Structure formats: C-alpha cells, structure tokens
PDB file of C-alpha atoms in Angstrom:
ATOM      1  CA  MET A 238      10.397 -17.322 -12.292  1.00 44.00           C
ATOM      2  CA  SER A 239      14.092 -17.405 -11.522  1.00 42.00           C
ATOM      3  CA  ASP A 240      16.224 -17.188  -8.405  1.00 43.00           C
ATOM      4  CA  SER A 241      18.658 -15.075 -10.412  1.00 41.00           C
ATOM      5  CA  GLY A 242      21.665 -16.287  -8.495  1.00 42.00           C
ATOM      6  CA  ALA A 243      19.965 -16.333  -5.122  1.00 40.00           C
ATOM      7  CA  THR A 244      20.607 -19.061  -2.647  1.00 39.00           C
ATOM      8  CA  SER A 245      17.689 -21.278  -1.563  1.00 38.00           C
ATOM      9  CA  PRO A 246      14.762 -19.095  -0.499  1.00 37.00           C
ATOM     10  CA  LYS A 247      13.434 -19.109   3.007  1.00 38.00           C
ATOM     11  CA  THR A 248      10.527 -21.331   3.817  1.00 37.00           C
ATOM     12  CA  PRO A 249       8.049 -20.909   6.682  1.00 38.00           C
ATOM     13  CA  ASP A 250      10.153 -23.419   8.657  1.00 40.00           C
ATOM     14  CA  ASP A 251      13.034 -20.923   8.694  1.00 40.00           C
ATOM     15  CA  LEU A 252      10.887 -18.369  10.544  1.00 37.00           C
ATOM     16  CA  GLN A 253      10.136 -18.262  14.242  1.00 37.00           C
ATOM     17  CA  LEU A 254       7.065 -16.596  15.626  1.00 35.00           C
ATOM     18  CA  ARG A 255       7.795 -14.667  18.836  1.00 34.00           C
ATOM     19  CA  SER A 256       4.975 -15.211  21.283  1.00 33.00           C
ATOM     20  CA  VAL A 257       3.274 -12.059  22.574  1.00 32.00           C
ATOM     21  CA  GLU A 258       0.387 -11.707  24.910  1.00 34.00           C
ATOM     22  CA  LYS A 259      -2.912 -10.765  23.333  1.00 34.00           C
ATOM     23  CA  GLU A 260      -3.583  -7.170  24.343  1.00 35.00           C
ATOM     24  CA  GLU A 261      -6.593  -5.102  23.356  1.00 36.00           C
ATOM     25  CA  LEU A 262      -5.887  -2.004  21.332  1.00 38.00           C
ATOM     26  CA  ALA A 263      -6.684   1.095  23.320  1.00 35.00           C
ATOM     27  CA  SER A 264     -10.057   2.509  22.378  1.00 38.00           C
ATOM     28  CA  SER A 265     -10.118   6.131  21.280  1.00 38.00           C
ATOM     29  CA  GLY A 266     -13.426   6.619  23.044  1.00 38.00           C
ATOM     30  CA  ASP A 267     -15.399   6.889  19.811  1.00 41.00           C
ATOM     31  CA  GLY A 268     -14.323   3.623  18.201  1.00 40.00           C
ATOM     32  CA  ASP A 269     -14.392  -0.098  18.745  1.00 40.00           C
ATOM     33  CA  SER A 270     -12.132  -2.180  20.920  1.00 36.00           C
ATOM     34  CA  GLY A 271     -11.310  -5.853  20.729  1.00 36.00           C
ATOM     35  CA  PHE A 272      -8.403  -5.840  18.339  1.00 36.00           C
ATOM     36  CA  PHE A 273      -5.284  -7.760  19.138  1.00 34.00           C
ATOM     37  CA  GLU A 274      -1.599  -7.506  18.392  1.00 35.00           C
ATOM     38  CA  LEU A 275      -0.217 -10.429  16.374  1.00 37.00           C
ATOM     39  CA  PRO A 276       3.087 -12.252  16.723  1.00 36.00           C
ATOM     40  CA  VAL A 277       6.121 -10.603  15.081  1.00 39.00           C
ATOM     41  CA  VAL A 278       8.113 -12.510  12.505  1.00 39.00           C
ATOM     42  CA  GLU A 279      11.700 -12.948  13.588  1.00 41.00           C
ATOM     43  CA  ASP A 280      14.422 -13.764  11.088  1.00 44.00           C
ATOM     44  CA  THR A 281      16.391 -16.789  12.286  1.00 38.00           C
ATOM     45  CA  ASN A 282      18.308 -17.440   9.060  1.00 42.00           C
ATOM     46  CA  LYS A 283      19.662 -14.169   7.672  1.00 44.00           C
ATOM     47  CA  ASN A 284      20.400 -13.314   4.025  1.00 38.00           C
ATOM     48  CA  LYS A 285      19.027 -16.563   2.728  1.00 43.00           C
ATOM     49  CA  GLN A 286      17.170 -14.892  -0.122  1.00 54.00           C
ATOM     50  CA  GLY A 287      20.430 -13.941  -1.733  1.00 65.00           C
ATOM     51  CA  LYS A 288      21.783 -10.811  -3.402  1.00 74.00           C
ATOM     52  CA  ARG A 289      19.339  -8.289  -4.816  1.00 77.00           C
ATOM     53  CA  PRO A 290      19.569  -8.410  -8.658  1.00 79.00           C
ATOM     54  CA  ASP A 291      20.902  -5.474 -10.621  1.00 76.00           C
ATOM     55  CA  TRP A 292      17.549  -4.498 -12.056  1.00 71.00           C
ATOM     56  CA  LEU A 293      16.354  -3.586  -8.541  1.00 73.00           C
ATOM     57  CA  ARG A 294      19.181  -1.186  -7.787  1.00 69.00           C
ATOM     58  CA  VAL A 295      18.221   2.494  -7.749  1.00 63.00           C
ATOM     59  CA  LYS A 296      20.118   5.754  -7.316  1.00 61.00           C
ATOM     60  CA  LEU A 297      19.931   7.530  -3.979  1.00 55.00           C
ATOM     61  CA  PRO A 298      17.490  10.487  -3.861  1.00 55.00           C
ATOM     62  CA  GLN A 299      19.081  13.780  -4.698  1.00 57.00           C
ATOM     63  CA  GLY A 300      18.576  17.036  -6.609  1.00 61.00           C
ATOM     64  CA  LYS A 301      17.087  20.427  -5.943  1.00 66.00           C
ATOM     65  CA  GLU A 302      13.443  19.390  -6.375  1.00 62.00           C
ATOM     66  CA  PHE A 303      13.870  16.408  -4.008  1.00 62.00           C
ATOM     67  CA  LYS A 304      15.257  18.689  -1.300  1.00 67.00           C
ATOM     68  CA  LYS A 305      12.467  21.180  -1.857  1.00 67.00           C
ATOM     69  CA  VAL A 306       9.769  18.553  -1.442  1.00 66.00           C
ATOM     70  CA  ARG A 307      11.383  17.179   1.735  1.00 65.00           C
ATOM     71  CA  SER A 308      11.571  20.703   3.170  1.00 72.00           C
ATOM     72  CA  ILE A 309       7.862  21.364   2.498  1.00 69.00           C
ATOM     73  CA  ILE A 310       6.801  18.012   4.014  1.00 65.00           C
ATOM     74  CA  ASP A 311       8.906  18.549   7.116  1.00 68.00           C
ATOM     75  CA  GLU A 312       7.722  22.134   7.544  1.00 71.00           C
ATOM     76  CA  HIS A 313       4.062  21.048   7.478  1.00 65.00           C
ATOM     77  CA  ASP A 314       4.629  18.155   9.859  1.00 62.00           C
ATOM     78  CA  LEU A 315       3.346  15.626   7.349  1.00 59.00           C
ATOM     79  CA  HIS A 316       4.054  11.952   6.729  1.00 56.00           C
ATOM     80  CA  THR A 317       4.702  10.367   3.326  1.00 56.00           C
ATOM     81  CA  VAL A 318       4.391   6.714   2.530  1.00 56.00           C
ATOM     82  CA  CYS A 319       7.455   7.288   0.329  1.00 54.00           C
ATOM     83  CA  GLU A 320       9.597   7.529   3.454  1.00 56.00           C
ATOM     84  CA  SER A 321       7.640   5.300   5.846  1.00 51.00           C
ATOM     85  CA  ALA A 322       7.498   2.384   3.372  1.00 50.00           C
ATOM     86  CA  ASN A 323      11.064   2.890   2.060  1.00 54.00           C
ATOM     87  CA  CYS A 324       9.802   3.219  -1.500  1.00 57.00           C
ATOM     88  CA  PRO A 325      12.522   2.602  -4.123  1.00 57.00           C
ATOM     89  CA  ASN A 326      11.018   5.244  -6.412  1.00 55.00           C
ATOM     90  CA  MET A 327      11.138   8.028  -3.853  1.00 59.00           C
ATOM     91  CA  GLY A 328      14.066   9.810  -5.545  1.00 56.00           C
ATOM     92  CA  GLU A 329      12.443   9.777  -8.969  1.00 58.00           C
ATOM     93  CA  CYS A 330       9.027  10.911  -7.752  1.00 56.00           C
ATOM     94  CA  TRP A 331      10.265  13.571  -5.363  1.00 54.00           C
ATOM     95  CA  SER A 332      12.672  14.985  -7.912  1.00 53.00           C
ATOM     96  CA  ALA A 333       9.676  15.411 -10.189  1.00 53.00           C
ATOM     97  CA  GLY A 334       7.943  17.415  -7.461  1.00 51.00           C
ATOM     98  CA  THR A 335       5.371  14.763  -6.477  1.00 62.00           C
ATOM     99  CA  ALA A 336       4.742  12.723  -3.355  1.00 67.00           C
ATOM    100  CA  THR A 337       2.207  10.366  -1.789  1.00 81.00           C
ATOM    101  CA  PHE A 338       0.805  11.819   1.404  1.00 88.00           C
ATOM    102  CA  MET A 339       0.084   9.460   4.277  1.00 88.00           C
ATOM    103  CA  ILE A 340      -2.637  10.678   6.582  1.00 93.00           C
ATOM    104  CA  LEU A 341      -4.006   9.500   9.972  1.00 93.00           C
ATOM    105  CA  GLY A 342      -0.587   9.433  11.588  1.00 87.00           C
ATOM    106  CA  ASN A 343       2.325   7.101  11.153  1.00 83.00           C
ATOM    107  CA  ILE A 344       1.360   4.282  13.505  1.00 87.00           C
ATOM    108  CA  CYS A 345      -0.714   1.428  12.027  1.00 88.00           C
ATOM    109  CA  THR A 346      -3.042  -0.857  14.023  1.00 89.00           C
ATOM    110  CA  ARG A 347      -2.193  -3.776  11.773  1.00 89.00           C
ATOM    111  CA  SER A 348       0.956  -5.855  11.513  1.00 81.00           C
ATOM    112  CA  CYS A 349       1.283  -6.958   7.880  1.00 84.00           C
ATOM    113  CA  GLY A 350       4.306  -9.064   7.302  1.00 82.00           C
ATOM    114  CA  PHE A 351       5.609  -6.968   4.405  1.00 78.00           C
ATOM    115  CA  CYS A 352       5.182  -3.396   5.644  1.00 82.00           C
ATOM    116  CA  ALA A 353       7.812  -1.095   7.150  1.00 75.00           C
ATOM    117  CA  ILE A 354       5.294   1.294   8.793  1.00 80.00           C
ATOM    118  CA  LYS A 355       5.293   1.168  12.568  1.00 81.00           C
ATOM    119  CA  THR A 356       2.661  -1.006  14.256  1.00 82.00           C
ATOM    120  CA  GLY A 357       1.091   0.024  17.523  1.00 89.00           C
ATOM    121  CA  ARG A 358      -1.821   1.664  19.311  1.00 85.00           C
ATOM    122  CA  PRO A 359      -2.291   5.309  18.264  1.00 85.00           C
ATOM    123  CA  GLN A 360      -2.542   7.368  21.446  1.00 82.00           C
ATOM    124  CA  ASP A 361      -4.100  10.412  19.763  1.00 83.00           C
ATOM    125  CA  GLY A 362      -7.448  10.949  18.043  1.00 88.00           C
ATOM    126  CA  LEU A 363      -7.715  12.252  14.480  1.00 91.00           C
ATOM    127  CA  ASP A 364      -5.820  15.368  13.498  1.00 94.00           C
ATOM    128  CA  TRP A 365      -8.529  17.468  11.975  1.00 95.00           C
ATOM    129  CA  ASP A 366      -6.074  20.071  10.745  1.00 95.00           C
ATOM    130  CA  GLU A 367      -4.183  17.484   8.715  1.00 94.00           C
ATOM    131  CA  PRO A 368      -6.286  17.941   5.469  1.00 96.00           C
ATOM    132  CA  ARG A 369      -5.510  21.671   5.482  1.00 95.00           C
ATOM    133  CA  ARG A 370      -1.771  21.036   5.850  1.00 93.00           C
ATOM    134  CA  VAL A 371      -1.795  18.393   3.105  1.00 93.00           C
ATOM    135  CA  ALA A 372      -3.539  20.807   0.725  1.00 94.00           C
ATOM    136  CA  GLU A 373      -1.195  23.680   1.591  1.00 92.00           C
ATOM    137  CA  ALA A 374       1.850  21.461   1.005  1.00 87.00           C
ATOM    138  CA  ALA A 375       0.444  20.206  -2.315  1.00 88.00           C
ATOM    139  CA  ASP A 376      -0.182  23.753  -3.361  1.00 89.00           C
ATOM    140  CA  LEU A 377       3.385  24.803  -2.505  1.00 85.00           C
ATOM    141  CA  MET A 378       4.750  21.777  -4.412  1.00 80.00           C
ATOM    142  CA  GLY A 379       2.659  22.612  -7.413  1.00 80.00           C
ATOM    143  CA  VAL A 380       1.283  19.078  -7.833  1.00 82.00           C
ATOM    144  CA  GLN A 381      -1.335  18.385 -10.408  1.00 83.00           C
ATOM    145  CA  HIS A 382      -2.185  14.915  -9.211  1.00 86.00           C
ATOM    146  CA  ALA A 383      -2.096  14.044  -5.511  1.00 89.00           C
ATOM    147  CA  VAL A 384      -2.049  10.540  -3.987  1.00 91.00           C
ATOM    148  CA  VAL A 385      -3.417  10.183  -0.432  1.00 95.00           C
ATOM    149  CA  THR A 386      -3.021   7.012   1.569  1.00 93.00           C
ATOM    150  CA  SER A 387      -3.081   6.132   5.250  1.00 93.00           C
ATOM    151  CA  VAL A 388      -2.300   3.704   8.025  1.00 91.00           C
ATOM    152  CA  ASN A 389      -5.076   1.533   9.349  1.00 90.00           C
ATOM    153  CA  ARG A 390      -6.980   3.025  12.277  1.00 94.00           C
ATOM    154  CA  ASP A 391      -9.001  -0.008  13.391  1.00 91.00           C
ATOM    155  CA  GLU A 392      -9.549   1.440  16.829  1.00 92.00           C
ATOM    156  CA  ARG A 393     -12.081   3.765  15.255  1.00 94.00           C
ATOM    157  CA  LYS A 394     -15.415   2.703  13.822  1.00 93.00           C
ATOM    158  CA  ASP A 395     -15.061   5.259  10.993  1.00 96.00           C
ATOM    159  CA  GLY A 396     -11.462   4.160  10.318  1.00 96.00           C
ATOM    160  CA  GLY A 397     -10.482   7.803   9.753  1.00 96.00           C
ATOM    161  CA  ALA A 398     -12.708   8.085   6.676  1.00 97.00           C
ATOM    162  CA  PRO A 399     -13.794  11.684   7.433  1.00 97.00           C
ATOM    163  CA  ILE A 400     -10.138  12.831   7.194  1.00 97.00           C
ATOM    164  CA  PHE A 401      -9.891  11.185   3.776  1.00 98.00           C
ATOM    165  CA  ALA A 402     -13.014  12.975   2.626  1.00 98.00           C
ATOM    166  CA  ASP A 403     -11.910  16.376   3.884  1.00 98.00           C
ATOM    167  CA  THR A 404      -8.484  15.931   2.277  1.00 98.00           C
ATOM    168  CA  ILE A 405     -10.008  14.970  -1.101  1.00 98.00           C
ATOM    169  CA  ASN A 406     -12.284  18.004  -0.971  1.00 98.00           C
ATOM    170  CA  ARG A 407      -9.482  20.433  -0.183  1.00 97.00           C
ATOM    171  CA  LEU A 408      -7.236  19.056  -2.906  1.00 96.00           C
ATOM    172  CA  HIS A 409     -10.028  19.267  -5.447  1.00 97.00           C
ATOM    173  CA  GLU A 410     -10.435  22.914  -4.498  1.00 97.00           C
ATOM    174  CA  LEU A 411      -6.858  23.414  -5.660  1.00 94.00           C
ATOM    175  CA  GLY A 412      -7.681  21.885  -9.009  1.00 92.00           C
ATOM    176  CA  CYS A 413      -5.741  18.648  -8.312  1.00 91.00           C
ATOM    177  CA  THR A 414      -6.894  15.289  -9.400  1.00 92.00           C
ATOM    178  CA  VAL A 415      -6.828  12.912  -6.449  1.00 94.00           C
ATOM    179  CA  GLU A 416      -6.147   9.216  -6.013  1.00 95.00           C
ATOM    180  CA  VAL A 417      -6.801   7.638  -2.627  1.00 97.00           C
ATOM    181  CA  LEU A 418      -5.215   4.363  -1.465  1.00 96.00           C
ATOM    182  CA  THR A 419      -7.404   3.378   1.422  1.00 97.00           C
ATOM    183  CA  PRO A 420      -7.558   0.610   4.057  1.00 96.00           C
ATOM    184  CA  ASP A 421     -10.495  -1.782   3.908  1.00 96.00           C
ATOM    185  CA  PHE A 422     -12.219   0.054   6.832  1.00 97.00           C
ATOM    186  CA  ARG A 423     -12.903  -3.410   8.193  1.00 95.00           C
ATOM    187  CA  GLY A 424     -15.622  -3.759   5.534  1.00 96.00           C
ATOM    188  CA  ILE A 425     -17.806  -1.145   7.160  1.00 97.00           C
ATOM    189  CA  ARG A 426     -19.890   0.200   4.257  1.00 97.00           C
ATOM    190  CA  GLU A 427     -20.703   3.495   5.957  1.00 97.00           C
ATOM    191  CA  ALA A 428     -16.964   4.358   6.337  1.00 97.00           C
ATOM    192  CA  CYS A 429     -16.299   3.435   2.726  1.00 98.00           C
ATOM    193  CA  GLN A 430     -19.236   5.551   1.567  1.00 98.00           C
ATOM    194  CA  THR A 431     -17.826   8.582   3.330  1.00 98.00           C
ATOM    195  CA  VAL A 432     -14.802   8.327   1.026  1.00 98.00           C
ATOM    196  CA  PHE A 433     -16.870   7.449  -2.040  1.00 98.00           C
ATOM    197  CA  ASP A 434     -19.050  10.571  -1.555  1.00 98.00           C
ATOM    198  CA  ALA A 435     -16.008  12.824  -1.737  1.00 98.00           C
ATOM    199  CA  ARG A 436     -15.548  11.546  -5.345  1.00 98.00           C
ATOM    200  CA  PRO A 437     -11.829  10.816  -5.646  1.00 98.00           C
ATOM    201  CA  ASP A 438     -10.680  10.549  -9.246  1.00 97.00           C
ATOM    202  CA  ILE A 439      -9.264   7.112  -8.500  1.00 97.00           C
ATOM    203  CA  PHE A 440     -10.175   4.768  -5.591  1.00 98.00           C
ATOM    204  CA  ASN A 441      -7.332   2.401  -4.834  1.00 98.00           C
ATOM    205  CA  HIS A 442      -7.339  -0.461  -2.335  1.00 97.00           C
ATOM    206  CA  ASN A 443      -4.502  -2.923  -2.592  1.00 97.00           C
ATOM    207  CA  MET A 444      -5.107  -6.683  -2.446  1.00 97.00           C
ATOM    208  CA  GLU A 445      -1.318  -7.073  -1.899  1.00 95.00           C
ATOM    209  CA  THR A 446      -1.116 -10.849  -2.591  1.00 97.00           C
ATOM    210  CA  VAL A 447      -3.022 -13.950  -3.682  1.00 98.00           C
ATOM    211  CA  PRO A 448      -5.615 -15.538  -1.411  1.00 97.00           C
ATOM    212  CA  ARG A 449      -3.447 -18.491  -0.322  1.00 97.00           C
ATOM    213  CA  LEU A 450      -0.878 -16.220   1.231  1.00 96.00           C
ATOM    214  CA  TYR A 451      -3.258 -13.887   3.101  1.00 94.00           C
ATOM    215  CA  ARG A 452      -2.884 -15.457   6.543  1.00 92.00           C
ATOM    216  CA  ARG A 453       0.880 -14.993   6.363  1.00 92.00           C
ATOM    217  CA  VAL A 454       1.089 -11.680   4.544  1.00 93.00           C
ATOM    218  CA  ARG A 455      -2.074  -9.837   5.631  1.00 93.00           C
ATOM    219  CA  PRO A 456      -3.204 -11.652   8.809  1.00 89.00           C
ATOM    220  CA  GLN A 457      -5.776  -9.087   9.836  1.00 89.00           C
ATOM    221  CA  ALA A 458      -7.253  -8.686   6.388  1.00 93.00           C
ATOM    222  CA  ASP A 459      -9.673 -10.777   4.328  1.00 96.00           C
ATOM    223  CA  TYR A 460      -9.418 -11.313   0.588  1.00 97.00           C
ATOM    224  CA  GLN A 461     -13.119 -11.282  -0.104  1.00 98.00           C
ATOM    225  CA  ARG A 462     -13.662  -8.226   2.050  1.00 97.00           C
ATOM    226  CA  SER A 463     -11.014  -6.283   0.045  1.00 97.00           C
ATOM    227  CA  LEU A 464     -12.665  -7.368  -3.192  1.00 98.00           C
ATOM    228  CA  ASP A 465     -16.006  -6.192  -1.841  1.00 98.00           C
ATOM    229  CA  VAL A 466     -14.607  -2.760  -1.025  1.00 98.00           C
ATOM    230  CA  LEU A 467     -13.296  -2.378  -4.585  1.00 98.00           C
ATOM    231  CA  GLN A 468     -16.660  -3.607  -6.039  1.00 98.00           C
ATOM    232  CA  TRP A 469     -18.638  -1.132  -3.881  1.00 98.00           C
ATOM    233  CA  ALA A 470     -16.418   1.658  -5.214  1.00 98.00           C
ATOM    234  CA  LYS A 471     -16.986   0.571  -8.803  1.00 98.00           C
ATOM    235  CA  GLU A 472     -20.765   0.309  -8.233  1.00 98.00           C
ATOM    236  CA  ASP A 473     -20.635   3.881  -6.930  1.00 98.00           C
ATOM    237  CA  GLY A 474     -19.232   5.027 -10.235  1.00 98.00           C
ATOM    238  CA  LEU A 475     -15.560   5.477  -9.233  1.00 98.00           C
ATOM    239  CA  ARG A 476     -12.524   4.554 -11.236  1.00 98.00           C
ATOM    240  CA  THR A 477     -10.885   1.638  -9.370  1.00 98.00           C
ATOM    241  CA  LYS A 478      -7.334   0.436  -8.874  1.00 98.00           C
ATOM    242  CA  SER A 479      -5.555  -2.254  -6.908  1.00 98.00           C
ATOM    243  CA  GLY A 480      -2.085  -3.698  -6.638  1.00 97.00           C
ATOM    244  CA  ILE A 481      -0.142  -6.795  -5.620  1.00 97.00           C
ATOM    245  CA  MET A 482       3.412  -7.695  -4.780  1.00 95.00           C
ATOM    246  CA  VAL A 483       5.099 -10.781  -6.315  1.00 97.00           C
ATOM    247  CA  GLY A 484       8.035 -12.695  -4.951  1.00 96.00           C
ATOM    248  CA  LEU A 485       6.242 -13.774  -1.779  1.00 96.00           C
ATOM    249  CA  GLY A 486       5.787 -17.388  -2.832  1.00 96.00           C
ATOM    250  CA  GLU A 487       2.823 -17.126  -5.145  1.00 97.00           C
ATOM    251  CA  ASP A 488       2.487 -19.138  -8.314  1.00 97.00           C
ATOM    252  CA  PRO A 489       1.925 -17.419 -11.656  1.00 97.00           C
ATOM    253  CA  GLU A 490      -1.353 -19.301 -12.009  1.00 98.00           C
ATOM    254  CA  GLU A 491      -2.565 -17.741  -8.771  1.00 98.00           C
ATOM    255  CA  VAL A 492      -1.757 -14.237 -10.097  1.00 98.00           C
ATOM    256  CA  LEU A 493      -3.829 -14.984 -13.192  1.00 98.00           C
ATOM    257  CA  GLU A 494      -6.744 -16.202 -11.026  1.00 98.00           C
ATOM    258  CA  LEU A 495      -6.555 -12.966  -9.079  1.00 98.00           C
ATOM    259  CA  MET A 496      -6.682 -11.063 -12.356  1.00 98.00           C
ATOM    260  CA  ASP A 497      -9.868 -12.929 -13.182  1.00 98.00           C
ATOM    261  CA  ASP A 498     -11.357 -11.709  -9.894  1.00 98.00           C
ATOM    262  CA  PHE A 499     -10.411  -8.142 -10.834  1.00 98.00           C
ATOM    263  CA  VAL A 500     -12.032  -8.503 -14.285  1.00 98.00           C
ATOM    264  CA  GLU A 501     -15.184  -9.761 -12.633  1.00 98.00           C
ATOM    265  CA  ILE A 502     -15.570  -6.646 -10.478  1.00 98.00           C
ATOM    266  CA  GLY A 503     -14.649  -4.303 -13.364  1.00 98.00           C
ATOM    267  CA  LEU A 504     -11.297  -3.101 -11.966  1.00 98.00           C
ATOM    268  CA  ASP A 505      -9.730  -0.385 -14.168  1.00 98.00           C
ATOM    269  CA  VAL A 506      -6.054  -0.285 -13.109  1.00 97.00           C
ATOM    270  CA  MET A 507      -3.753  -2.956 -11.605  1.00 97.00           C
ATOM    271  CA  THR A 508      -0.223  -2.572 -10.356  1.00 97.00           C
ATOM    272  CA  ILE A 509       2.306  -5.380  -9.926  1.00 97.00           C
ATOM    273  CA  GLY A 510       5.751  -4.936  -8.316  1.00 95.00           C
ATOM    274  CA  GLN A 511       8.508  -6.933  -6.716  1.00 94.00           C
ATOM    275  CA  TYR A 512       8.283  -7.469  -2.963  1.00 93.00           C
ATOM    276  CA  MET A 513      11.463  -6.329  -1.208  1.00 87.00           C
ATOM    277  CA  GLN A 514      11.992  -7.180   2.419  1.00 85.00           C
ATOM    278  CA  PRO A 515      12.179  -3.841   4.291  1.00 80.00           C
ATOM    279  CA  THR A 516      13.967  -5.281   7.403  1.00 81.00           C
ATOM    280  CA  LYS A 517      15.095  -8.652   8.635  1.00 84.00           C
ATOM    281  CA  MET A 518      12.032  -8.693  10.875  1.00 84.00           C
ATOM    282  CA  HIS A 519       9.715  -8.866   7.851  1.00 88.00           C
ATOM    283  CA  LEU A 520       8.768 -11.683   5.490  1.00 90.00           C
ATOM    284  CA  PRO A 521      11.656 -12.930   3.324  1.00 92.00           C
ATOM    285  CA  VAL A 522      11.742 -12.631  -0.446  1.00 93.00           C
ATOM    286  CA  GLU A 523      10.953 -16.039  -1.860  1.00 94.00           C
ATOM    287  CA  ASP A 524      11.748 -15.168  -5.461  1.00 93.00           C
ATOM    288  CA  TRP A 525      13.333 -12.358  -7.508  1.00 94.00           C
ATOM    289  CA  VAL A 526      10.844 -12.120 -10.349  1.00 96.00           C
ATOM    290  CA  GLU A 527      12.518 -11.248 -13.645  1.00 95.00           C
ATOM    291  CA  PRO A 528      11.499  -8.217 -15.775  1.00 96.00           C
ATOM    292  CA  GLU A 529      10.279 -10.506 -18.564  1.00 97.00           C
ATOM    293  CA  THR A 530       7.718 -12.039 -16.190  1.00 97.00           C
ATOM    294  CA  PHE A 531       6.420  -8.599 -15.264  1.00 97.00           C
ATOM    295  CA  ALA A 532       5.998  -7.792 -18.970  1.00 97.00           C
ATOM    296  CA  TRP A 533       4.118 -11.047 -19.421  1.00 98.00           C
ATOM    297  CA  TYR A 534       1.771 -10.238 -16.491  1.00 98.00           C
ATOM    298  CA  LYS A 535       1.001  -6.846 -18.110  1.00 98.00           C
ATOM    299  CA  GLU A 536       0.219  -8.430 -21.465  1.00 98.00           C
ATOM    300  CA  VAL A 537      -1.990 -11.142 -19.951  1.00 98.00           C
ATOM    301  CA  GLY A 538      -3.850  -8.772 -17.573  1.00 98.00           C
ATOM    302  CA  GLU A 539      -4.727  -6.360 -20.289  1.00 98.00           C
ATOM    303  CA  ALA A 540      -5.760  -9.169 -22.613  1.00 98.00           C
ATOM    304  CA  LYS A 541      -8.088 -10.416 -19.890  1.00 98.00           C
ATOM    305  CA  GLY A 542      -9.844  -7.012 -19.830  1.00 98.00           C
ATOM    306  CA  ILE A 543      -8.073  -4.879 -17.230  1.00 98.00           C
ATOM    307  CA  GLU A 544      -7.761  -1.499 -18.876  1.00 97.00           C
ATOM    308  CA  HIS A 545      -4.215  -0.704 -17.685  1.00 96.00           C
ATOM    309  CA  VAL A 546      -1.659  -2.924 -15.898  1.00 97.00           C
ATOM    310  CA  GLU A 547       1.418  -1.198 -14.523  1.00 95.00           C
ATOM    311  CA  SER A 548       3.883  -4.038 -14.062  1.00 96.00           C
ATOM    312  CA  SER A 549       7.626  -3.885 -13.476  1.00 94.00           C
ATOM    313  CA  PRO A 550      10.056  -4.807 -10.630  1.00 93.00           C
ATOM    314  CA  LEU A 551      10.060  -1.297  -9.200  1.00 90.00           C
ATOM    315  CA  THR A 552       6.331  -0.614  -9.630  1.00 89.00           C
ATOM    316  CA  ARG A 553       4.579   0.539  -6.472  1.00 78.00           C
ATOM    317  CA  SER A 554       0.961   1.661  -6.015  1.00 75.00           C
ATOM    318  CA  SER A 555       1.723   5.357  -6.654  1.00 68.00           C
ATOM    319  CA  TYR A 556       4.255   4.872  -9.451  1.00 59.00           C
ATOM    320  CA  HIS A 557       3.152   6.791 -12.588  1.00 59.00           C
ATOM    321  CA  ALA A 558      -0.128   7.393 -10.699  1.00 63.00           C
ATOM    322  CA  GLU A 559      -0.815  10.512 -12.732  1.00 61.00           C
ATOM    323  CA  LYS A 560      -1.166   8.303 -15.900  1.00 65.00           C
ATOM    324  CA  HIS A 561      -3.939   6.246 -14.283  1.00 71.00           C
ATOM    325  CA  VAL A 562      -6.636   8.942 -14.075  1.00 70.00           C
TER     326      VAL A 562
END
C-alpha cells in the first residue's frame, strides 16, 4: 500500500476521546433498554492524512434522471443511504434511476467511527407505512433491482425486522429483485429469521473491517456475531454478501484472513472499497489504497473461492448491486 503523496497518517495517539456520561437509550416500550452512548472521536490534528488522490475524485451529481429520483424520494418522505452516508457514487447511480433506500428512520443507535449517519435515540416507533412508500417510489422510478438498508434500532428487540420483511414483500410484488443490507440485530436469531422468511434475493450484512480494528471502528458490534448472521442466512438458503472498507489501518494479510472466514461460511459476494473520512469528527484515513491493490484483492478473493469480489477505490455495498443477484 502507498501513501500516494500523503503526509504521515494519524495514529490513535493523535485522537482524543471526549468523555460523555453513560446514558441509557430511551426504550420504545416494546424493546430492550440498557444500551449506552459511546465517546465521540474528536480530531485534534486536522488534515494529517493528506490530499485525496485523483482516482477518488468524482463528478458532482447532475442530470435529468438524478433530479427526477431526488424529487420522488423527497415527495415520499424517504431516506436514502446515498445521501446520509455521502456516497461517492450517488451521481452515477441516481442518474441511472436507481437508489438504495434506508428504512427505520435516519437516526442510528450505534456510533461507528466511520459512518456519517446521525447517532442518537429515536423518539418514534416504527413507521408502518414506510414499506408502502418505498414500494411506491421504486415503482415510479422504474427500478428493476432495489437495495434496502437501515440504521440500527437497538432499542427494539426486533430491531425493525418486520419493516424489512414488509418492504421486501411489497417490492417483490412489483417484480423487483431485492437486496437487503441489514444490521446484525444484536445476534437475535428470531429477528434475523423474520428477514430470512421474506426471501430477499440477496442478504447483505457488512463486516466493515478486520477483527483487530473492531473496537475502534465498530465498538458496539462483534466480529463473530456478524459472521454468524451471514452463516445463518446462508444456511437458510439465501445468497449472501458482505463488504469491508480498507485504509483504516488493516494489513493485507488481515484482509486475506477475513476472506478465508468468508469462504468458510460460503459467502457468495464480497465488496471492498476505500474508506473516506466523512467529517473531521470521524476516524482518519490511515492509507490511500492504490487501484492495483484493489485489483489484487479481487483476484485473490475469487481464487480463494468467493464467487464474485467487487473491489475498487469507489466500491460501496450497493455499487453495481444489480450484477450480484
């Protein structure tokens, strides 16, 4: 891997954790309590990761189809992960008339160090009309393959799984193929099974990074638990998919070991993309991984037995998703 002209990358010593009092997440009345907010990473040494390389520069979203999609999404009061996560492919995907719908609101109960989605305590219950609005918007957009993801709703025992299931069913009624990108549902098998039973065409749950970095990158998640969720989906007969980001400080050998774990559980599709710091309050970029390394990851992963590896600097979970069915 190469710094590609970057100055010395940040180390954990360059970051300061702002202390916050532990505060229980508000219970929705039909879920569990006992979840706590975590410290927020503050950037005390700005711009140390250096200039973003040219291969990560993208054109601003524009065009008639892009404007049409945005209008439909706004009209139906929907959220897209494209916007909430500042996806670099938003212009390309929206201009093609596709989008990834984010259900269960736009406030997440977890505080992952890489994610631009707002963290907090959702004040409302589930929006049971949301699946209808998603399906109506998808129909107006004319999508053939829909991707549905969500925030974490850890204040609920079901994690919002019934909304996933209803959304899948309504999209299937339109003739769409459906990929879901779900949380880990805290490893509650019953919640996962609710989604499995709706038979999405692809079940995606992202591992995000290698085990060594979990405490820093996904502090409220567990590597083995995420692997278990993917294995349960595979055992239930679903096509499975997962993705990671690189540039967070992982070693190539660790990525290959993670691939071995994927092969062991029979994963069908893997995505690998460059981590890009969404704001100065998020984890810094440790390395700008060069395109040649992404090509190598693809070659090695498929040689190991993963059917399809989508790997490039701008790859995100939903990128070229229609090709993964």
